[in-house]
PDB file of C-alpha atoms in Angstrom:
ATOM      1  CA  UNK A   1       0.000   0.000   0.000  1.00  0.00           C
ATOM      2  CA  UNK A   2       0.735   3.918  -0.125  1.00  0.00           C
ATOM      3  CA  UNK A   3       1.253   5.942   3.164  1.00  0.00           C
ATOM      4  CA  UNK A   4       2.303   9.418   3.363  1.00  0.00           C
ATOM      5  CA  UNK A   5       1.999  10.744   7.752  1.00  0.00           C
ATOM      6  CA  UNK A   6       2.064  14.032   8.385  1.00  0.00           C
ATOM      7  CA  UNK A   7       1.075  15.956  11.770  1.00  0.00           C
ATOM      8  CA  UNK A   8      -2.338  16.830  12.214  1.00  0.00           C
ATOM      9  CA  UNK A   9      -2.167  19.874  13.471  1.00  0.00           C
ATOM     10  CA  UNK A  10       0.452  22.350  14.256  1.00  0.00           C
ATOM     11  CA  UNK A  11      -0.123  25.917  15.908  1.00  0.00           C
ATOM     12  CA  UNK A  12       2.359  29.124  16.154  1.00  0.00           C
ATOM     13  CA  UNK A  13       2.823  32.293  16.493  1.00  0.00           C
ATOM     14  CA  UNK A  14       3.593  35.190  14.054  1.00  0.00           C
ATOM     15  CA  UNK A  15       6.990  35.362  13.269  1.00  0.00           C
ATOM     16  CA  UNK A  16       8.081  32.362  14.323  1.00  0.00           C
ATOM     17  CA  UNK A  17       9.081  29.355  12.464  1.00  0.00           C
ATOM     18  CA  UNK A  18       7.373  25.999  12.194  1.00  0.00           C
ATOM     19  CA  UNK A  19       8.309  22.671  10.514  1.00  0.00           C
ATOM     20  CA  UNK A  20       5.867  20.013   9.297  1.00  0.00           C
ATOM     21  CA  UNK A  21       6.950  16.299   8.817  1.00  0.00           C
ATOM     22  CA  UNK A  22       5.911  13.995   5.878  1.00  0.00           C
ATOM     23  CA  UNK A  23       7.086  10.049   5.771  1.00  0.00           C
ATOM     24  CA  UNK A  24       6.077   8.512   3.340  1.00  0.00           C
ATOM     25  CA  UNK A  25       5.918   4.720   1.949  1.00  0.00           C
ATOM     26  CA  UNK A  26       5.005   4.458  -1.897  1.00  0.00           C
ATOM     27  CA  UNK A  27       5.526   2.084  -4.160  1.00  0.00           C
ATOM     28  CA  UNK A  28       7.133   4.470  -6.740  1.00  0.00           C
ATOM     29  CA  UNK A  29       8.896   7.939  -5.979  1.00  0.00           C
ATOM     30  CA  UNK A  30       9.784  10.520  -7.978  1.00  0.00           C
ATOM     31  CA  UNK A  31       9.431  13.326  -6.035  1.00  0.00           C
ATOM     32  CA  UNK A  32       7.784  15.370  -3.175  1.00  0.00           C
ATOM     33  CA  UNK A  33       5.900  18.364  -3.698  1.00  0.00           C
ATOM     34  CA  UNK A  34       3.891  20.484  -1.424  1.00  0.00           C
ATOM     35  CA  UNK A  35       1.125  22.034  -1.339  1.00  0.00           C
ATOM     36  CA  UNK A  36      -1.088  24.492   0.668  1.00  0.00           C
ATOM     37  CA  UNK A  37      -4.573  24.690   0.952  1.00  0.00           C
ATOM     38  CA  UNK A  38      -6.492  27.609   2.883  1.00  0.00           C
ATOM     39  CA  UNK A  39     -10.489  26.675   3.666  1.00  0.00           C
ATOM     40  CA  UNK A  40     -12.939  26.665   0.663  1.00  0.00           C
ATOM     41  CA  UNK A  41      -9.993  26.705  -1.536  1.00  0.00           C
ATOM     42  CA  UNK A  42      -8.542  25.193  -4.031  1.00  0.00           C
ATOM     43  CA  UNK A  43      -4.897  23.331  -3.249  1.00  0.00           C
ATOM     44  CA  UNK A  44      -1.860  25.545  -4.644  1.00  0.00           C
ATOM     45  CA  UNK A  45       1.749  24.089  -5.213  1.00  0.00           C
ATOM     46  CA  UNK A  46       4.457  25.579  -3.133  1.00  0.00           C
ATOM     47  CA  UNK A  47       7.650  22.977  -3.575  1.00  0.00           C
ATOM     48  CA  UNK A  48       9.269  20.276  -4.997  1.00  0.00           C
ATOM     49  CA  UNK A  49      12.075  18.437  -4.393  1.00  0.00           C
ATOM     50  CA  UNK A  50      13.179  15.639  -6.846  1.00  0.00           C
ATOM     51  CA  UNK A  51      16.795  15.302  -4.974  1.00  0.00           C
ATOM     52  CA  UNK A  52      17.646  14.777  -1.622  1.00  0.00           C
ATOM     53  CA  UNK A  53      18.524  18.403   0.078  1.00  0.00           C
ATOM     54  CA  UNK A  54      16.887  21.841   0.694  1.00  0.00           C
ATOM     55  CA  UNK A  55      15.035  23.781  -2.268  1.00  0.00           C
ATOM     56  CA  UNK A  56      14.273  27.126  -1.036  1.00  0.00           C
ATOM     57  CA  UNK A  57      11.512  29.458  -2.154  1.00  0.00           C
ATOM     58  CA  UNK A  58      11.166  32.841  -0.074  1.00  0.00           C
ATOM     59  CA  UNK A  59       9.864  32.249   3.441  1.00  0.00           C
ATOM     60  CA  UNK A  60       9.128  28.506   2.383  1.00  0.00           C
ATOM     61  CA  UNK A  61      12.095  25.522   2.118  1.00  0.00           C
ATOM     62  CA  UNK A  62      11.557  21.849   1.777  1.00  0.00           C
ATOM     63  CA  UNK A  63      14.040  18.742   2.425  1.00  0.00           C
ATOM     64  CA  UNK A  64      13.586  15.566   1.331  1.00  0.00           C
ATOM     65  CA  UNK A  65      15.819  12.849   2.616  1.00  0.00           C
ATOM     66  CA  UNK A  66      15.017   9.539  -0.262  1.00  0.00           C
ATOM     67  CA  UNK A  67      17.160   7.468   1.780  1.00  0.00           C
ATOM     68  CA  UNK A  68      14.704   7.820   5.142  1.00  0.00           C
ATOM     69  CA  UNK A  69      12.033   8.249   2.997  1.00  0.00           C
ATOM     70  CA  UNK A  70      10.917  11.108   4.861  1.00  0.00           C
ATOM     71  CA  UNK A  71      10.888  15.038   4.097  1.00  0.00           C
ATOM     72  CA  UNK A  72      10.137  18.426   5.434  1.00  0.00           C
ATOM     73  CA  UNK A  73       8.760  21.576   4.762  1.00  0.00           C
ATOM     74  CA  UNK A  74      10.316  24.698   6.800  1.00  0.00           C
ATOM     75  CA  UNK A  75       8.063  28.248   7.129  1.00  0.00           C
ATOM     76  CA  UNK A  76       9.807  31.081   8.068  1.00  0.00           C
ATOM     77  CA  UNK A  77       8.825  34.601   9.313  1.00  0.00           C
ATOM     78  CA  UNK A  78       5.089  33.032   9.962  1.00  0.00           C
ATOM     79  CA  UNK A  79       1.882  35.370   8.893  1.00  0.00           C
ATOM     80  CA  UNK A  80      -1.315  35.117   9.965  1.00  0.00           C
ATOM     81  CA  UNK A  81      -2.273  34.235   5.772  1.00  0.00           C
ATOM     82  CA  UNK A  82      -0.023  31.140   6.299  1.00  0.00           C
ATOM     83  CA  UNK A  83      -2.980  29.488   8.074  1.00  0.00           C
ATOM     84  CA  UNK A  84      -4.084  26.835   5.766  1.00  0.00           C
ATOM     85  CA  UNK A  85      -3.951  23.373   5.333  1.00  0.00           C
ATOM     86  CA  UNK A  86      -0.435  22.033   3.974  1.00  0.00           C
ATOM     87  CA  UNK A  87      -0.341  18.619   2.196  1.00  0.00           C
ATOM     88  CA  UNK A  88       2.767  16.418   0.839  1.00  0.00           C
ATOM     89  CA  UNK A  89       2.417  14.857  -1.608  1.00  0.00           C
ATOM     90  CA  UNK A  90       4.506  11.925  -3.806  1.00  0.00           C
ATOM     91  CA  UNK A  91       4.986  11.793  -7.245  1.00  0.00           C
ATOM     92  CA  UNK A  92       4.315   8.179  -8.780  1.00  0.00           C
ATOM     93  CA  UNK A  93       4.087   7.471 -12.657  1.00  0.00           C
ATOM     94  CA  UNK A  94       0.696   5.313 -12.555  1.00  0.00           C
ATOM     95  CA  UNK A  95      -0.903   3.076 -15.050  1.00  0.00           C
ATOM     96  CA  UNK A  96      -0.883   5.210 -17.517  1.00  0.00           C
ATOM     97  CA  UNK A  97       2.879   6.083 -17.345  1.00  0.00           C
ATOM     98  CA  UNK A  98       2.544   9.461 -16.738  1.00  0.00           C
ATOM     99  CA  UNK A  99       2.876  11.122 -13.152  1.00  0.00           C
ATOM    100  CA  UNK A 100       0.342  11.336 -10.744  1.00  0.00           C
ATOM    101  CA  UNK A 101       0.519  12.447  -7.586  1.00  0.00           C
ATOM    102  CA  UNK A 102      -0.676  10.735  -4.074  1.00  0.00           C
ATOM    103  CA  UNK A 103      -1.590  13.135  -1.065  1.00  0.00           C
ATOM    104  CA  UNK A 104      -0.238  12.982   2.568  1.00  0.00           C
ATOM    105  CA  UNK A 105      -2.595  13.471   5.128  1.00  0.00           C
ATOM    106  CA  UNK A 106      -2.315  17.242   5.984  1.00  0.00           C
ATOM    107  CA  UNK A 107      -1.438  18.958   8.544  1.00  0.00           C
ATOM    108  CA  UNK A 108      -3.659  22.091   9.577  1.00  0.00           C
ATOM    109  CA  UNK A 109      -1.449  25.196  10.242  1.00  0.00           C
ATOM    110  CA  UNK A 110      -2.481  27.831  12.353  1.00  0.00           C
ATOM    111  CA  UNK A 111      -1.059  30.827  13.351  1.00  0.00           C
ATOM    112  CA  UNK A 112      -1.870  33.155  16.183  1.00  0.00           C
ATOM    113  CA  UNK A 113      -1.300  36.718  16.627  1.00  0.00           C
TER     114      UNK A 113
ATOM    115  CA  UNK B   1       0.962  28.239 -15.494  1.00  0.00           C
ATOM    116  CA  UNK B   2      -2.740  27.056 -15.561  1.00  0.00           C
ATOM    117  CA  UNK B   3      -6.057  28.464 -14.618  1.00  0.00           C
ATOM    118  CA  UNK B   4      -8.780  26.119 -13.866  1.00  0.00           C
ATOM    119  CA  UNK B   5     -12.864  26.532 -13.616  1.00  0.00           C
ATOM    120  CA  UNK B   6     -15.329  23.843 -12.798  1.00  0.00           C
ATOM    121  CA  UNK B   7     -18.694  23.883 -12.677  1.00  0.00           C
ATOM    122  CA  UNK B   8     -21.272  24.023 -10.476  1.00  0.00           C
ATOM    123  CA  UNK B   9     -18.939  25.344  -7.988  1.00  0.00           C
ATOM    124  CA  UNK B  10     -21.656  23.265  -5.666  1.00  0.00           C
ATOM    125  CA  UNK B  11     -25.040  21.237  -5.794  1.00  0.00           C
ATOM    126  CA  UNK B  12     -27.726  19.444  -3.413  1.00  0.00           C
ATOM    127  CA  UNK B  13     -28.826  16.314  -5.203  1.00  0.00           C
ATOM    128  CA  UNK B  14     -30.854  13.375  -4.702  1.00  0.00           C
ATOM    129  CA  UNK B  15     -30.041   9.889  -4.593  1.00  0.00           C
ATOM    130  CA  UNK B  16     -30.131   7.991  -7.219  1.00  0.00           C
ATOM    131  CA  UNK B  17     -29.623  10.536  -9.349  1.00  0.00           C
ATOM    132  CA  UNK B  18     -26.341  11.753 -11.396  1.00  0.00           C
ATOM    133  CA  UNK B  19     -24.418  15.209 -11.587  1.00  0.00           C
ATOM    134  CA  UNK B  20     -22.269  15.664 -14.535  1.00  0.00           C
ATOM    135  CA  UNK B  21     -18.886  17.837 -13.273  1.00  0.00           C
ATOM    136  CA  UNK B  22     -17.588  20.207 -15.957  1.00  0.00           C
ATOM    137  CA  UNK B  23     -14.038  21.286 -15.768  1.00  0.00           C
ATOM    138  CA  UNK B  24     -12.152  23.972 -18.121  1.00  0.00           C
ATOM    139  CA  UNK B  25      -8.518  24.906 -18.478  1.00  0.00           C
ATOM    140  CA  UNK B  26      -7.169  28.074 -20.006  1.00  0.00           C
ATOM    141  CA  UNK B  27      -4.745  26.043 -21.808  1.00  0.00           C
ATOM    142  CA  UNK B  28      -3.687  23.232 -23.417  1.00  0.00           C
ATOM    143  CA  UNK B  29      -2.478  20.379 -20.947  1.00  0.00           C
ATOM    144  CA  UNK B  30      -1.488  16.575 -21.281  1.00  0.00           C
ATOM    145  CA  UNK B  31      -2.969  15.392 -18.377  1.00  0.00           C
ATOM    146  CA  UNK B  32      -5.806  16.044 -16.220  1.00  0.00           C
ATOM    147  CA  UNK B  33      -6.977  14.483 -12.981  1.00  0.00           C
ATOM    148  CA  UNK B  34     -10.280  13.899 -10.533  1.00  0.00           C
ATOM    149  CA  UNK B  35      -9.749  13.971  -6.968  1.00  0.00           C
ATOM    150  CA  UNK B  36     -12.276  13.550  -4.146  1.00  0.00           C
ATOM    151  CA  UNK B  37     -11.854  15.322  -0.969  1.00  0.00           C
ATOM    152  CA  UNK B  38     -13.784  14.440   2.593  1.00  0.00           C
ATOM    153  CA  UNK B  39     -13.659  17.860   3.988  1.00  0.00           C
ATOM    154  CA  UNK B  40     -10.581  18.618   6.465  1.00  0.00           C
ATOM    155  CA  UNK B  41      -9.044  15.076   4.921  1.00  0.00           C
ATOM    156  CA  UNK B  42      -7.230  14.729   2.309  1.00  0.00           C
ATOM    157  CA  UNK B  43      -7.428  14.448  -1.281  1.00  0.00           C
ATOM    158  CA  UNK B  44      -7.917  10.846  -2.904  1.00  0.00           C
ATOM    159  CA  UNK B  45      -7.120  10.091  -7.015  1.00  0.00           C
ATOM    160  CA  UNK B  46      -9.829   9.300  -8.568  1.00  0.00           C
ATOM    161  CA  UNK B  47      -8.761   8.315 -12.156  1.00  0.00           C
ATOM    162  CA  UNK B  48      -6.322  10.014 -14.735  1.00  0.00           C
ATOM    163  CA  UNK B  49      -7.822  10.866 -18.038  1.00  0.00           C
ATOM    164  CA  UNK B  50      -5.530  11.783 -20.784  1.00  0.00           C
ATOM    165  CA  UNK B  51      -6.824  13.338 -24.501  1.00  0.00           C
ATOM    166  CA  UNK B  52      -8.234  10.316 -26.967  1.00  0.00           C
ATOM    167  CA  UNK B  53      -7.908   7.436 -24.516  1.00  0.00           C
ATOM    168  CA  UNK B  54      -9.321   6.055 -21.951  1.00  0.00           C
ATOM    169  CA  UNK B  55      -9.246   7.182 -18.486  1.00  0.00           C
ATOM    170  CA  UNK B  56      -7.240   5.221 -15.963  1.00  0.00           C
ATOM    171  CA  UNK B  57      -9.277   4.751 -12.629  1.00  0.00           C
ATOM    172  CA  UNK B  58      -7.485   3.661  -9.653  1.00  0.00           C
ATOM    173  CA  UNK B  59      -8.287   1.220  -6.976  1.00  0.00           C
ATOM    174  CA  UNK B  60     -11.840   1.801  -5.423  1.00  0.00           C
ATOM    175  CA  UNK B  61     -13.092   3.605  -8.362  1.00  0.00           C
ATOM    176  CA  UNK B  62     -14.827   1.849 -11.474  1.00  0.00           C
ATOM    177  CA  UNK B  63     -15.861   3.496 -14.951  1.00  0.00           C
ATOM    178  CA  UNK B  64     -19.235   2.626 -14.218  1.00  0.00           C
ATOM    179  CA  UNK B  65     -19.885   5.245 -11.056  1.00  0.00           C
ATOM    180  CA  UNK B  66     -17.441   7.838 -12.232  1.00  0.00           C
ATOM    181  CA  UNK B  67     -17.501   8.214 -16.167  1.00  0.00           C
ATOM    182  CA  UNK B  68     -15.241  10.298 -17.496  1.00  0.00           C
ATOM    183  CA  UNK B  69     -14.811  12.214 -20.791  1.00  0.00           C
ATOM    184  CA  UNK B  70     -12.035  14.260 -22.068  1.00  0.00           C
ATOM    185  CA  UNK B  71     -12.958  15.233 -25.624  1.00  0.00           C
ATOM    186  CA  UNK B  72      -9.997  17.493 -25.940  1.00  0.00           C
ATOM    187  CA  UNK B  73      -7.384  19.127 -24.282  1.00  0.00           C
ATOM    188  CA  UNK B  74      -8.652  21.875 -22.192  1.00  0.00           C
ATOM    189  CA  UNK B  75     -11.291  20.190 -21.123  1.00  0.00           C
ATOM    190  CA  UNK B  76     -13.166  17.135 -19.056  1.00  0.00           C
ATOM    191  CA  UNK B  77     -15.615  16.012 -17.165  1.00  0.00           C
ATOM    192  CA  UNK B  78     -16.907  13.833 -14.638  1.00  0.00           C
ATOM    193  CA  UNK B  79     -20.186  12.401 -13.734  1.00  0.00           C
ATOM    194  CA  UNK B  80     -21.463  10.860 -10.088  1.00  0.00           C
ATOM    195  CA  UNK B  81     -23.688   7.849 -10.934  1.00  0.00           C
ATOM    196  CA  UNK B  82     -26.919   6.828  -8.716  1.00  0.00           C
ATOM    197  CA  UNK B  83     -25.287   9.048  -6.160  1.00  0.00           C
ATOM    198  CA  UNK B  84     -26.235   7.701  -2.792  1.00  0.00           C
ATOM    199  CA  UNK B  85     -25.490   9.816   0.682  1.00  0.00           C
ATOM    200  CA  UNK B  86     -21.840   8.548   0.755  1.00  0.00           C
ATOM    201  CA  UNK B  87     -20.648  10.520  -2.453  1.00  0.00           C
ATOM    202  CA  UNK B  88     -21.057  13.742  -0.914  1.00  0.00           C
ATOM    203  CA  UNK B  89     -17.697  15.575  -1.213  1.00  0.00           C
ATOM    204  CA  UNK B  90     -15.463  17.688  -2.722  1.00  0.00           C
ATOM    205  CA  UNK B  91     -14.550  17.080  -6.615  1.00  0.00           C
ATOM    206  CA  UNK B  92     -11.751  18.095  -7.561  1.00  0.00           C
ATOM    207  CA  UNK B  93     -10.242  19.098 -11.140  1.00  0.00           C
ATOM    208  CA  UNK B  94      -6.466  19.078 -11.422  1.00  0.00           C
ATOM    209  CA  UNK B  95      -4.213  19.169 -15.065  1.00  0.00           C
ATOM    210  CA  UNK B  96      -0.114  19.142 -15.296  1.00  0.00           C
ATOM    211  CA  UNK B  97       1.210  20.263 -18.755  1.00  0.00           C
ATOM    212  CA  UNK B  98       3.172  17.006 -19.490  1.00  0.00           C
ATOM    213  CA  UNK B  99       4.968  14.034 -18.322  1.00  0.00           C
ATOM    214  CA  UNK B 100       7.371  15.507 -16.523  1.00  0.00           C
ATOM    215  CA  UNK B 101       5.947  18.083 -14.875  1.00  0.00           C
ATOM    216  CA  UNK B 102       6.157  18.106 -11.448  1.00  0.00           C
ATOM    217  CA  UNK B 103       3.415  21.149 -10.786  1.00  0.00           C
ATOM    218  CA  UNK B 104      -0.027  20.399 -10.773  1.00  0.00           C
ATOM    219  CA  UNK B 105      -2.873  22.833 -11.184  1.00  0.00           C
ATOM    220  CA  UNK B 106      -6.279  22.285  -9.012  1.00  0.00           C
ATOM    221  CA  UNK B 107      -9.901  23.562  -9.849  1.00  0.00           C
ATOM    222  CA  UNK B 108     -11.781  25.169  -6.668  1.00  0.00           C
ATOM    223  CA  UNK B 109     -13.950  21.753  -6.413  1.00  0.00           C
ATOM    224  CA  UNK B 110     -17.182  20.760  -6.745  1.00  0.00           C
ATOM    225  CA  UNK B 111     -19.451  20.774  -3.560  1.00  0.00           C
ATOM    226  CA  UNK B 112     -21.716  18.003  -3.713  1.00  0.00           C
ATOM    227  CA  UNK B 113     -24.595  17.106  -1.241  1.00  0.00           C
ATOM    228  CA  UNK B 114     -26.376  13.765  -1.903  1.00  0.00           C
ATOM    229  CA  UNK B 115     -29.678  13.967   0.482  1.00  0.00           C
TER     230      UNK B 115
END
């Protein structure tokens, strides 16, 4: 089967910084992404990582380590806006033999004044 | 980039009925997807439907209850059979431009409500 834990829930304060876990056990990897996903909305991408290391975008980074099949991603500088829903996410290549992609099970961010 | 509508944004339907999803992307894109989503859980792959073949369903999810079309490629849909209580969800419409593209794009959803 497919797995990918992450936290439930995680709550901070502005400006501080906050790390959510994914681990993950797929039969196929090509990748981690993440993305983020504020109520009522629709899920937006924020990261990928296709090697192990850090990728850094802005106040976001992600790590992936392949080896511990296991990754993180890092928010900096945290704003009340970043309170949202954040999902990992592997990249398989299905049936079909193109990618698709199968969802961790979120973790709900939220940020207090 | 691309930017994806669906409609209805949401509906209230009856069982035993079926709603037909519509989903439109501003451009041209290989691939396109159908997730479900429970609210506050996460999203779940329903089937993979690429322009002029068939789409690719995965584990759970037959042709049957969740027919898909994609008649070209900006656009698809997907239709709830004989809905019963336990469809009620979010549908989701995602596309990636090709292959190798590691970004997907996601619809707002599809509120359904199957009294």
């Amino acid at each position: 089967g497919q797995s990918l834990e992450q936290p439930s829930e995680v709550t901070a304060v502005e400006g501080a910084i906050v790390q959510i876990n994914c681990t993950y056990q797929t039969s196929g990897f090509y990748g981690l992404s993440w993305y983020q996903q504020h109520d009522g909305g629709a899920p937006t991408f924020l990261s990928y990582n296709g090697l192990d290391g850090l990728e850094e975008t802005g106040r976001f980074s992600s790590f992936l380590s392949r080896s511990d099949s296991y990754g993180y991603l890092l928010l900096q500088e945290l704003q009340m806006k970043d309170s949202a829903s954040y999902f990992c996410a592997v990249r398989d290549i299905g049936n079909t033999g193109f990618q698709k992609l199968v969802f961790g099970t979120g973790t709900r961010l939220l940020v207090s004044p | 980039s691309a930017v994806i509508s669906q409609k209805p944004s949401r509906d209230i339907c009856q069982r035993g009925t079926s709603l037909t999803i519509q989903c439109q992307v501003d451009s041209q894109v290989t691939m396109m997807f159908w997730y479900r989503q429970q609210p506050g859980q996460s999203l779940t792959l329903i089937a993979t439907a690429n322009q002029g073949s068939e789409a690719t369903y995965e584990s759970g999810f037959v042709i049957d209850k969740f027919p898909i079309s994609r008649p070209n490629l900006t656009f698809s849909t997907l239709t709830v059979s004989n809905m019963s209580p336990e469809d009620s969800s979010i549908y989701l419409c995602s596309a990636a431009g090709d292959g190798v593209s590691y970004e997907q794009y996601f619809g707002p959803g599809t509120r359904l409500t199957v009294t």
